[in-house]
Short mmCIF file of C-alpha atoms in Angstrom, two decimals:
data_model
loop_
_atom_site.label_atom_id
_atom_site.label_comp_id
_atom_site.label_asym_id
_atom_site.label_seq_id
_atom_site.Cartn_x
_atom_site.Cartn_y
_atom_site.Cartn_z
CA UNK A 978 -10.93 8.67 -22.80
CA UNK A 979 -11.72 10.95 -20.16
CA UNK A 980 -12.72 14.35 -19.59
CA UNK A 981 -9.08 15.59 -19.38
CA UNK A 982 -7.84 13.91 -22.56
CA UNK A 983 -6.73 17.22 -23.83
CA UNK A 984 -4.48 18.01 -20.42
CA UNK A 985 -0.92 18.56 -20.63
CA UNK A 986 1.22 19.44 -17.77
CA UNK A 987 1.64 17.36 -14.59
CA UNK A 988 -1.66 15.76 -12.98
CA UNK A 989 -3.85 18.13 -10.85
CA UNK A 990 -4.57 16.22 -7.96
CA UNK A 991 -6.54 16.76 -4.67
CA UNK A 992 -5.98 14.80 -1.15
CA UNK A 993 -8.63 13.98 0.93
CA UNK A 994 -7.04 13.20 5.04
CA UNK A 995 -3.89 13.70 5.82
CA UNK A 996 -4.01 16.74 8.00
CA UNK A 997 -2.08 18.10 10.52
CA UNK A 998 -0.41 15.18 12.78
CA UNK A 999 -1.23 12.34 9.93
CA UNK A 1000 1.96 10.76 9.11
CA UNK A 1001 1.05 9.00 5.76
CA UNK A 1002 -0.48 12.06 4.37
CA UNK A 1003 2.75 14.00 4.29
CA UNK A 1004 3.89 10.74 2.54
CA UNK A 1005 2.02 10.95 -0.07
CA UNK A 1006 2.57 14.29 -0.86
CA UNK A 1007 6.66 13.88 -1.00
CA UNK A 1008 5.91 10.65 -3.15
CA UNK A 1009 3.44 12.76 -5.66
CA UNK A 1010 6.08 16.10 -6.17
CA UNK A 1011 9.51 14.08 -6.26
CA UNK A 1012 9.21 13.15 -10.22
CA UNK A 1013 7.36 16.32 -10.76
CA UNK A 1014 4.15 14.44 -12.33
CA UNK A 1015 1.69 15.70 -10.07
CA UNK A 1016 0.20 19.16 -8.52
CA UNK A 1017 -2.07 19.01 -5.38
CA UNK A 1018 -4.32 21.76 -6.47
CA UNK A 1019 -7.05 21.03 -3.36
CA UNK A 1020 -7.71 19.40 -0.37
CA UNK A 1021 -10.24 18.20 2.49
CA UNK A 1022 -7.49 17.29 4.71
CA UNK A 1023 -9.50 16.84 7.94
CA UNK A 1024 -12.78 16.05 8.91
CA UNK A 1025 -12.82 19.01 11.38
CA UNK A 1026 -13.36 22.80 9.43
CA UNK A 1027 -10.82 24.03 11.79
CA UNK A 1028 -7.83 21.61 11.05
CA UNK A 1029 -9.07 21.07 7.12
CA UNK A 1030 -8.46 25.49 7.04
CA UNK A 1031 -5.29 25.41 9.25
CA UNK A 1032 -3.37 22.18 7.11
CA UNK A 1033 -4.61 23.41 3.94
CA UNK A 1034 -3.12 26.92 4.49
CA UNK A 1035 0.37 24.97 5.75
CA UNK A 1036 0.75 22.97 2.52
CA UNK A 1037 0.19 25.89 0.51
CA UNK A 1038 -3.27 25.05 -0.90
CA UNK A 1039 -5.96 28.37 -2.21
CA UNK A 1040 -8.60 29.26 0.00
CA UNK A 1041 -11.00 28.32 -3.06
CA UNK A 1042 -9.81 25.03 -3.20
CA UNK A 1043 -9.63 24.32 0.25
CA UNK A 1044 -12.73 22.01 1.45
CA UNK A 1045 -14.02 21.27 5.13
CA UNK A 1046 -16.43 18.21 3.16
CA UNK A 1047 -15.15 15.63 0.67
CA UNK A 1048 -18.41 15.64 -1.18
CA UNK A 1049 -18.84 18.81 -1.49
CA UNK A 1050 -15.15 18.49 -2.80
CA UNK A 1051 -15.95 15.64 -5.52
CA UNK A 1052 -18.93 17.71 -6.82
CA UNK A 1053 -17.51 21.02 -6.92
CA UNK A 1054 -13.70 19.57 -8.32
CA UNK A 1055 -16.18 17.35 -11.29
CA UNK A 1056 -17.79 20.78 -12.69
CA UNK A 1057 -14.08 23.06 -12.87
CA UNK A 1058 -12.64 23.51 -16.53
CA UNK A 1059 -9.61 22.64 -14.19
CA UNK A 1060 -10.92 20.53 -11.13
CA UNK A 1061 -8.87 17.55 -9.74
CA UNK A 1062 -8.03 14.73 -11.99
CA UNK A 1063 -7.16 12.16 -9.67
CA UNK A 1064 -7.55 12.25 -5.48
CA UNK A 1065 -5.18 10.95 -2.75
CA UNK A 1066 -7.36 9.37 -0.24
CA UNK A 1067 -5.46 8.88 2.99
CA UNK A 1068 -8.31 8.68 5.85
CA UNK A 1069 -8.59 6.35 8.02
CA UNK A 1070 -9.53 2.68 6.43
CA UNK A 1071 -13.37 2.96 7.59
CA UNK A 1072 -13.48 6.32 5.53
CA UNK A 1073 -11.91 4.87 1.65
CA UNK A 1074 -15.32 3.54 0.63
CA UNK A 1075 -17.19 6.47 1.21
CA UNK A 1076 -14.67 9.04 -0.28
CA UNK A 1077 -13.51 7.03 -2.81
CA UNK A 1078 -16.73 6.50 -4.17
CA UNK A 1079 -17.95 9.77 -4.54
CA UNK A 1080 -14.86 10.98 -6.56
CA UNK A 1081 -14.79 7.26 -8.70
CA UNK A 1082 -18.51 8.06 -9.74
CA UNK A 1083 -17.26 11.92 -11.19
CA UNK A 1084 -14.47 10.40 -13.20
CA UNK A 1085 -11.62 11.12 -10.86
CA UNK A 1086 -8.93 8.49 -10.46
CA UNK A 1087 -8.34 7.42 -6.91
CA UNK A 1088 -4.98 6.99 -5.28
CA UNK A 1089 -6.05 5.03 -2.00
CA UNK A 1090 -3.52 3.94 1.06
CA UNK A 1091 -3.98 0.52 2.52
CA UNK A 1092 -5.41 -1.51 3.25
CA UNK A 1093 -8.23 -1.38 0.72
CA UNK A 1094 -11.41 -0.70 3.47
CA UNK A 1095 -11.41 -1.95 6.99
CA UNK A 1096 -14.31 -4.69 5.82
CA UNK A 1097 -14.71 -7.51 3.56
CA UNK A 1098 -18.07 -6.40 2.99
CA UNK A 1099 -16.99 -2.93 2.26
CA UNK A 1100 -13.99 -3.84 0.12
CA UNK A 1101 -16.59 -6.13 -2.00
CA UNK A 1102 -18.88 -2.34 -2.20
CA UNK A 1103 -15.97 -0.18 -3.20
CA UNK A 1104 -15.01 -3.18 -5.81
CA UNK A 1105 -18.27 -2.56 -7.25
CA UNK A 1106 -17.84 0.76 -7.10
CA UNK A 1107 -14.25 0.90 -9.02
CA UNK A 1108 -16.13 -2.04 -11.93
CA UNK A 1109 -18.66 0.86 -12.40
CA UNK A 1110 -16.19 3.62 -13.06
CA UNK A 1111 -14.04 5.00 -15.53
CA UNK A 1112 -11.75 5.69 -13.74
CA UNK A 1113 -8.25 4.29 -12.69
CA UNK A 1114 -7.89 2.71 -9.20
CA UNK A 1115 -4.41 2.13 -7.33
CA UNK A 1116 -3.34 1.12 -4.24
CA UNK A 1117 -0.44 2.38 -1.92
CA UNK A 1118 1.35 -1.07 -1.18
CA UNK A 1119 4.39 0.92 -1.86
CA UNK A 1120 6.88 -1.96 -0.86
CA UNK A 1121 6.28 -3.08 -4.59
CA UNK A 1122 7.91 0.13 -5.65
CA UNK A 1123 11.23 -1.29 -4.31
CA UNK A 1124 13.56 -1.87 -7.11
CA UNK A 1125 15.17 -4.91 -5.66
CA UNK A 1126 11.74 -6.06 -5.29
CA UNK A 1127 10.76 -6.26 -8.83
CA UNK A 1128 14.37 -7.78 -9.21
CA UNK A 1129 13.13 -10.49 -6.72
CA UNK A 1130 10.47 -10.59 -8.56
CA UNK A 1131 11.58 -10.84 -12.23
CA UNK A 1132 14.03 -13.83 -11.28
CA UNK A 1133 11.22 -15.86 -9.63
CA UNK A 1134 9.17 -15.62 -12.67
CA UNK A 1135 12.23 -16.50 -15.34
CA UNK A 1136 12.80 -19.35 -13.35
CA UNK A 1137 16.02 -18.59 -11.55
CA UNK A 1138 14.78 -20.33 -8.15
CA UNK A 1139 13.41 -23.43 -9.86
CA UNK A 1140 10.07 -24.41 -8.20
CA UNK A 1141 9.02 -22.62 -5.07
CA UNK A 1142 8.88 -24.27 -2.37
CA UNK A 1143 8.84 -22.01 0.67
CA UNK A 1144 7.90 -18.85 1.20
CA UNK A 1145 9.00 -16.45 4.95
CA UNK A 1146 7.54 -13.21 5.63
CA UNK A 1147 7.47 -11.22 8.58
CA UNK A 1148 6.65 -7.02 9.51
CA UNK A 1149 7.71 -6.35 13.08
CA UNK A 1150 7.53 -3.13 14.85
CA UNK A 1151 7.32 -2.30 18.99
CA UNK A 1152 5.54 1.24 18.42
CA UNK A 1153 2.03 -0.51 20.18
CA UNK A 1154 4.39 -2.74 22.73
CA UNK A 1155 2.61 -0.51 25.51
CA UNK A 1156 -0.57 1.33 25.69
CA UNK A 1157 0.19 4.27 23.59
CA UNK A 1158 -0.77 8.04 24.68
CA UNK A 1159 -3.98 8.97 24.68
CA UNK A 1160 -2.78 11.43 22.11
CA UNK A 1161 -1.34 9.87 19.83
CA UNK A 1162 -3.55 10.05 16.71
CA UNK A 1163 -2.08 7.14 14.78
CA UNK A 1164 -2.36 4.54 17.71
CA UNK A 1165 -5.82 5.81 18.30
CA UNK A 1166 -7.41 4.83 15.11
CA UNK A 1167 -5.69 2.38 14.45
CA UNK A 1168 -6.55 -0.07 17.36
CA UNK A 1169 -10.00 1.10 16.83
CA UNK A 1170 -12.31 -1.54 15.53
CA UNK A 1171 -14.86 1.58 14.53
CA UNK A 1172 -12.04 2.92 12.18
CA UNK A 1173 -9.57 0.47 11.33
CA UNK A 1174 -11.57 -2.25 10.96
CA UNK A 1175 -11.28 -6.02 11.43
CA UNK A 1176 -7.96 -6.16 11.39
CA UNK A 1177 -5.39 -4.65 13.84
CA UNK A 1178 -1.49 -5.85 13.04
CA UNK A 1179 -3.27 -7.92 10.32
CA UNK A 1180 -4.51 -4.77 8.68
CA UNK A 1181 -1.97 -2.69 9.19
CA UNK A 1182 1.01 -4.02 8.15
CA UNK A 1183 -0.08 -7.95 7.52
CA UNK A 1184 -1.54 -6.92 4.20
CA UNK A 1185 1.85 -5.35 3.56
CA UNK A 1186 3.85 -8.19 3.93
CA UNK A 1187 0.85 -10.73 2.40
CA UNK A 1188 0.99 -8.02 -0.65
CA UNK A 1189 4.91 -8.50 -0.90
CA UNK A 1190 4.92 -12.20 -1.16
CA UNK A 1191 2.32 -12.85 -3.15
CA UNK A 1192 3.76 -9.49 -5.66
CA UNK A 1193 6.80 -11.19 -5.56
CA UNK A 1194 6.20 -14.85 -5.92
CA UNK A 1195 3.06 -15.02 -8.26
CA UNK A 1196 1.94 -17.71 -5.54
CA UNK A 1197 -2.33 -18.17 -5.50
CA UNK A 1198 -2.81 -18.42 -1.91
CA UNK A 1199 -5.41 -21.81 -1.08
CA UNK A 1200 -5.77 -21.58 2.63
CA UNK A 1201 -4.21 -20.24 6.28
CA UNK A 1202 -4.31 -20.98 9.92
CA UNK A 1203 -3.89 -18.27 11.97
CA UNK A 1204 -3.24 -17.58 15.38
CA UNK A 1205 -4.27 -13.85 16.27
CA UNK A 1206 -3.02 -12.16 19.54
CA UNK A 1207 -3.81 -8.76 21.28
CA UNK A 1208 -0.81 -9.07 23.96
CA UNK A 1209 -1.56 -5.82 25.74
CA UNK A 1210 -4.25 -5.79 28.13
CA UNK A 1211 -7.66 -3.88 27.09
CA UNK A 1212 -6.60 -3.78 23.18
CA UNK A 1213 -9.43 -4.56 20.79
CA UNK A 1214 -7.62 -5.89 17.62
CA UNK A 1215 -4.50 -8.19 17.37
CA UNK A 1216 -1.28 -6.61 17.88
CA UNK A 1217 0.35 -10.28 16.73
CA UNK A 1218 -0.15 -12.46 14.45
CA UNK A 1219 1.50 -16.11 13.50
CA UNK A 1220 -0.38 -17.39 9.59
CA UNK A 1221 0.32 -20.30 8.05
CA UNK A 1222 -0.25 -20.48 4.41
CA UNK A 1223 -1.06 -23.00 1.91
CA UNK A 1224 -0.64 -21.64 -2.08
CA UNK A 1225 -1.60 -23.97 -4.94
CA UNK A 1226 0.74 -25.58 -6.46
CA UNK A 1227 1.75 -27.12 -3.00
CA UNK A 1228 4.61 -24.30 -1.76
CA UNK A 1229 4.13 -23.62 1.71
CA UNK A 1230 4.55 -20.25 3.86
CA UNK A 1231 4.72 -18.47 6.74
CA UNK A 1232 3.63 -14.85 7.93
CA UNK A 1233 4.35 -13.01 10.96
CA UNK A 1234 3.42 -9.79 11.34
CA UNK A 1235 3.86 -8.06 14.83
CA UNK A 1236 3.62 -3.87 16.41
CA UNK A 1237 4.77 -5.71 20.03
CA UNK A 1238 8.13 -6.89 19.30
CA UNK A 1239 9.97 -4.70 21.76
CA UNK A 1240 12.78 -3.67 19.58
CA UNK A 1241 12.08 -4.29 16.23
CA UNK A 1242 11.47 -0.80 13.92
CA UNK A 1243 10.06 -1.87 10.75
CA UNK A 1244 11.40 -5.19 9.98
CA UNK A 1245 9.59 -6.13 7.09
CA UNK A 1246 11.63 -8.85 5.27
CA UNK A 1247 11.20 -11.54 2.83
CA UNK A 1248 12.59 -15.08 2.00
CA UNK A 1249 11.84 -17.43 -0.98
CA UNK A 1250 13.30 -20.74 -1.27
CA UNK A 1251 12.88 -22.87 -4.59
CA UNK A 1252 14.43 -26.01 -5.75
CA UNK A 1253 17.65 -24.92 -7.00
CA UNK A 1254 18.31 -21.38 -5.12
CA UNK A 1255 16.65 -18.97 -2.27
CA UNK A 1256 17.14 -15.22 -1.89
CA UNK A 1257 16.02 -12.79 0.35
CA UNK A 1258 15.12 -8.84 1.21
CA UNK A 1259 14.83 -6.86 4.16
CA UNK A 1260 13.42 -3.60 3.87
CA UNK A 1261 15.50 -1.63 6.09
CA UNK A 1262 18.32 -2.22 3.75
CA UNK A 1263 16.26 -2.13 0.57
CA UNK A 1264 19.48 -1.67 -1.63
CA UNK A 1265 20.84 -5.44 -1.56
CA UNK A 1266 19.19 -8.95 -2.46
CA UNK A 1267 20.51 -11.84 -1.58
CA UNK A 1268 20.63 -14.61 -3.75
CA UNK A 1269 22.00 -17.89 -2.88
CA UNK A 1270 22.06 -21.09 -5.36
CA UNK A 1271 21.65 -24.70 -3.81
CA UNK A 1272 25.50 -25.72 -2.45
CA UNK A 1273 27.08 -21.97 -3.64
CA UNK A 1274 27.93 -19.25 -2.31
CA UNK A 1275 25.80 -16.09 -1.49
CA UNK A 1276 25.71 -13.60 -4.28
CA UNK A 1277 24.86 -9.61 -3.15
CA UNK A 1278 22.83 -8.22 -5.63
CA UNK A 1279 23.28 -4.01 -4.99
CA UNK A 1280 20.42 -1.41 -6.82
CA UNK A 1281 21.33 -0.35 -9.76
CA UNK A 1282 24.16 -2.53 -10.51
CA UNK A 1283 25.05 -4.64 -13.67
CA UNK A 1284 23.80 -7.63 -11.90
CA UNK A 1285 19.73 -6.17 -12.22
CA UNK A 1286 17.96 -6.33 -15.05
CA UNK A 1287 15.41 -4.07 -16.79
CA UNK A 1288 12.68 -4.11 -14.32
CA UNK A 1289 14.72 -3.40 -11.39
CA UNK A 1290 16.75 -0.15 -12.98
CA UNK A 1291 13.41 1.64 -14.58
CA UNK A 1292 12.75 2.62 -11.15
CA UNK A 1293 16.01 3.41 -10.33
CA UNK A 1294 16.54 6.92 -10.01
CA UNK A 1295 20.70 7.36 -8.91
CA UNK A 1296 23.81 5.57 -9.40
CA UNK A 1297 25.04 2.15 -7.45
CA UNK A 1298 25.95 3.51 -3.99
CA UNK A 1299 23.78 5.99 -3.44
CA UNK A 1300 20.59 4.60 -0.90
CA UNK A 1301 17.22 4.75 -2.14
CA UNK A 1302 14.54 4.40 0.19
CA UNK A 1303 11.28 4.51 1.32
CA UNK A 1304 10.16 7.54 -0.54
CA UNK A 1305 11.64 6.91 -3.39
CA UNK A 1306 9.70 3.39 -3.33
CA UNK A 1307 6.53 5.34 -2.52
CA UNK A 1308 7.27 8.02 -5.33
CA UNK A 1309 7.50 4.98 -7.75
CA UNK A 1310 4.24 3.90 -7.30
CA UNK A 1311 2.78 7.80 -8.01
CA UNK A 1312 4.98 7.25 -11.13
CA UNK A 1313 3.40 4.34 -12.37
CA UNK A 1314 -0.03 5.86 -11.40
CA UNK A 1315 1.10 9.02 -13.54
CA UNK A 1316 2.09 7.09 -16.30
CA UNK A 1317 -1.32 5.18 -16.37
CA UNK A 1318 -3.42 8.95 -15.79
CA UNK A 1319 -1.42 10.61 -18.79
CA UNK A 1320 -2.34 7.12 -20.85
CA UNK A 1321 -5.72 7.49 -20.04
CA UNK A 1322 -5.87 11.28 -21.23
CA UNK A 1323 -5.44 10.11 -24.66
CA UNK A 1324 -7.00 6.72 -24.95
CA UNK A 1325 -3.11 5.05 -25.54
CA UNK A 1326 -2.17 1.85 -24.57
CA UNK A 1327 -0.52 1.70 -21.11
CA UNK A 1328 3.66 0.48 -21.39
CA UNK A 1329 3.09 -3.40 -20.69
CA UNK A 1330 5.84 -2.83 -18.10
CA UNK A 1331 3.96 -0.11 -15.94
CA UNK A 1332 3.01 -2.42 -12.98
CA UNK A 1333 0.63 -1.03 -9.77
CA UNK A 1334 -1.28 -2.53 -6.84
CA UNK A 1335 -5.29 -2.28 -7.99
CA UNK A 1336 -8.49 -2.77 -6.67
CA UNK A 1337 -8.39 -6.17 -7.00
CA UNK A 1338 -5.12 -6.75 -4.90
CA UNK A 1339 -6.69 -4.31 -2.39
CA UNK A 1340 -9.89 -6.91 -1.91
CA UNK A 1341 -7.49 -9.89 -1.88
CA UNK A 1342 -5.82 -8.11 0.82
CA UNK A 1343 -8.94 -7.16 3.09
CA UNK A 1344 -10.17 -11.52 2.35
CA UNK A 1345 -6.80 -11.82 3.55
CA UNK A 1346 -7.62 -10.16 6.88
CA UNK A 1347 -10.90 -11.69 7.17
CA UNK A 1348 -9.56 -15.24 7.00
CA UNK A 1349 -7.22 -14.61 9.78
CA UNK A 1350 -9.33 -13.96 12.34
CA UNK A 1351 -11.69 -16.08 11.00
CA UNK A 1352 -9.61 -18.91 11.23
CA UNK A 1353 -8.40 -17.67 15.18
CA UNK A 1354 -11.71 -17.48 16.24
CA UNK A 1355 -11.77 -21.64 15.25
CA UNK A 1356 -8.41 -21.96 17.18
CA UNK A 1357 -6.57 -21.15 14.39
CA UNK A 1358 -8.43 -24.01 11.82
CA UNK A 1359 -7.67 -23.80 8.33
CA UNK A 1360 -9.89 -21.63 6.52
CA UNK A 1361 -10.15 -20.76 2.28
CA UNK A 1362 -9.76 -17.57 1.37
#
């Protein structure tokens, strides 16, 4: 039970990043008011006074509440009758172990983007950390929120596909195909090793995609081979990446994740092939699964319709026909967060459906990351992860 067992109302929570110009922080915040189970009540939304008063004051957040220091912010939000019970840390991935830390040692559940920490090392610290706490910790790999994902997902673990045998996933973009502007705050930290970490397409959208299938398919991973590339000229991290995986069991996969491929916007898409059917999802049309038995025809499986089950329509918010998307996917992993906060409140039992990426997916995502370019430094040998 925690110190706001007695708390009714939506969940008072505080954001630490995600200023002015940071995509994913405005994100978050659509994702956390759409079902109406959370209030951002304060902020430390930049590491610079000047842009942590200015987006504070645009998002509508009180002076009083309204921090230029996340520790000050943790330590001040701990000691309020009404402080912050959980935090949305969306800093760049060098910054999650320190801020996250300071609020999971007060109490406060953390709501951190991907990928975990830009380290192994790091990841292993703010494990630690999270073991030590008692507080709840979730991850952002908000492709899991997809309905026809947990669709996907519930048919490969009744059986429907037979055994697994192959498993295809790929995220490509073009947004780094060139050197980006010098002012473009995104691209900067992100193909910094300083900030991002080990990891440049890897770490960015490779733990996506390695989150999907293994969210999907249940699969243990065993080893990879990968084959890292930084195709344009002067770039520190990969910008491409070609994995080869080996899960126990003996199924066999392949990742590609690329931000190079001139063209492509975000073409994250997945394929899973068993002994007796396949089916496959593409994120940019989220609302349709195909599903395909051996020597039949190809069945479209549409959101919301009588051919999902249970764990595809509890996250589906509108009729058949009308698109969800991405922030609706996003929103449905704050709603599984919320319904694990308001359990904790009162000591109850969390619904045995209520499913979220945790610490210890965000770890196996950051190894994930470490193999790779521990195996391309070898010339893309084999490596455990």
């Amino acid at each position: 039970m925690t110190r706001f067992a007695d708390r009714t109302g939506p969940i008072r929570l505080g954001m630490v990043g995600g200023g002015q110009g940071a995509l994913i922080g405005s994100v978050h915040r659509v994702a956390a008011r759409l079902d109406g189970a959370y209030e951002l009540v304060a902020g430390a939304l930049s590491s610079t006074p000047d842009r942590a008063l200015a987006s504070a004051a645009e998002v509508g957040l009180p002076k009083d509440r309204t921090y230029t220091d996340f520790t000050e912010m943790a330590k001040r939000e701990a000691r309020l009758k009404d402080g912050i019970e959980a935090v949305a840390v969306v800093t760049p991935n060098h910054m999650h172990l320190p801020v996250a830390r300071e609020f999971l040692k007060r109490g406060i559940h953390v709501i951190c983007d991907k990928p975990l920490t830009g380290t192994l090392a790091d990841a292993r610290k703010l494990e630690a950390a999270a073991g030590k706490s008692d507080a709840l910790f979730i991850l952002t790999h908000n492709y899991t929120g997809y309905p026809l994902v947990r669709e996907a997902r519930a048919r490969i673990a009744a059986g429907e596909l037979g055994d697994i045998r192959l498993v295809q996933v790929e995220y490509a973009q073009d947004w780094l195909a060139e050197a980006p502007d010098p002012d473009n705050k995104q691209a900067d930290w992100r193909t910094d090793p300083a900030r991002s970490g080990a990891g440049g397409a890897t770490g960015d959208i490779g733990t996506h995609a390695w989150n999907l299938a293994r969210f999907v398919t249940g699969l243990r991973p065993e080893a990879l081979a990968a084959d890292l590339q930084s195709f344009v000229p002067g770039r520190r991290l990969d910008d491409n990446a070609h994995v080869m995986l080996r899960f126990e069991g003996g199924a066999r996969g392949m990742l590609w994740c690329s931000q190079v491929a001139a063209g492509a916007e975000n073409g994250l898409r997945l394929r899973v092939y068993g002994s007796g059917a396949g089916l496959e999802w593409h994120q940019e049309n989220p609302n349709r699964l195909l599903v395909t038995p051996l020597g039949g025809p190809t069945s479209i499986v549409t959101r919301a319709s009588g051919a999902t089950g249970p764990e595809s329509r509890r996250l589906t918010r509108i009729p058949p026909g009308h698109p969800e998307g991405f922030f609706e996917a996003f929103a449905n992993i704050y709603g599984e967060a919320a319904q694990a906060i308001r359990a904790a409140r009162t000591g109850a039992p969390l619904p045995a459906d209520v499913t979220f990426p945790t610490i210890a997916d965000g770890v196996e995502g950051v190894a994930f990351v470490d193999a790779c370019v521990r195996s391309s430094r070898r010339n893309a040998a084999w490596v455990t992860l």
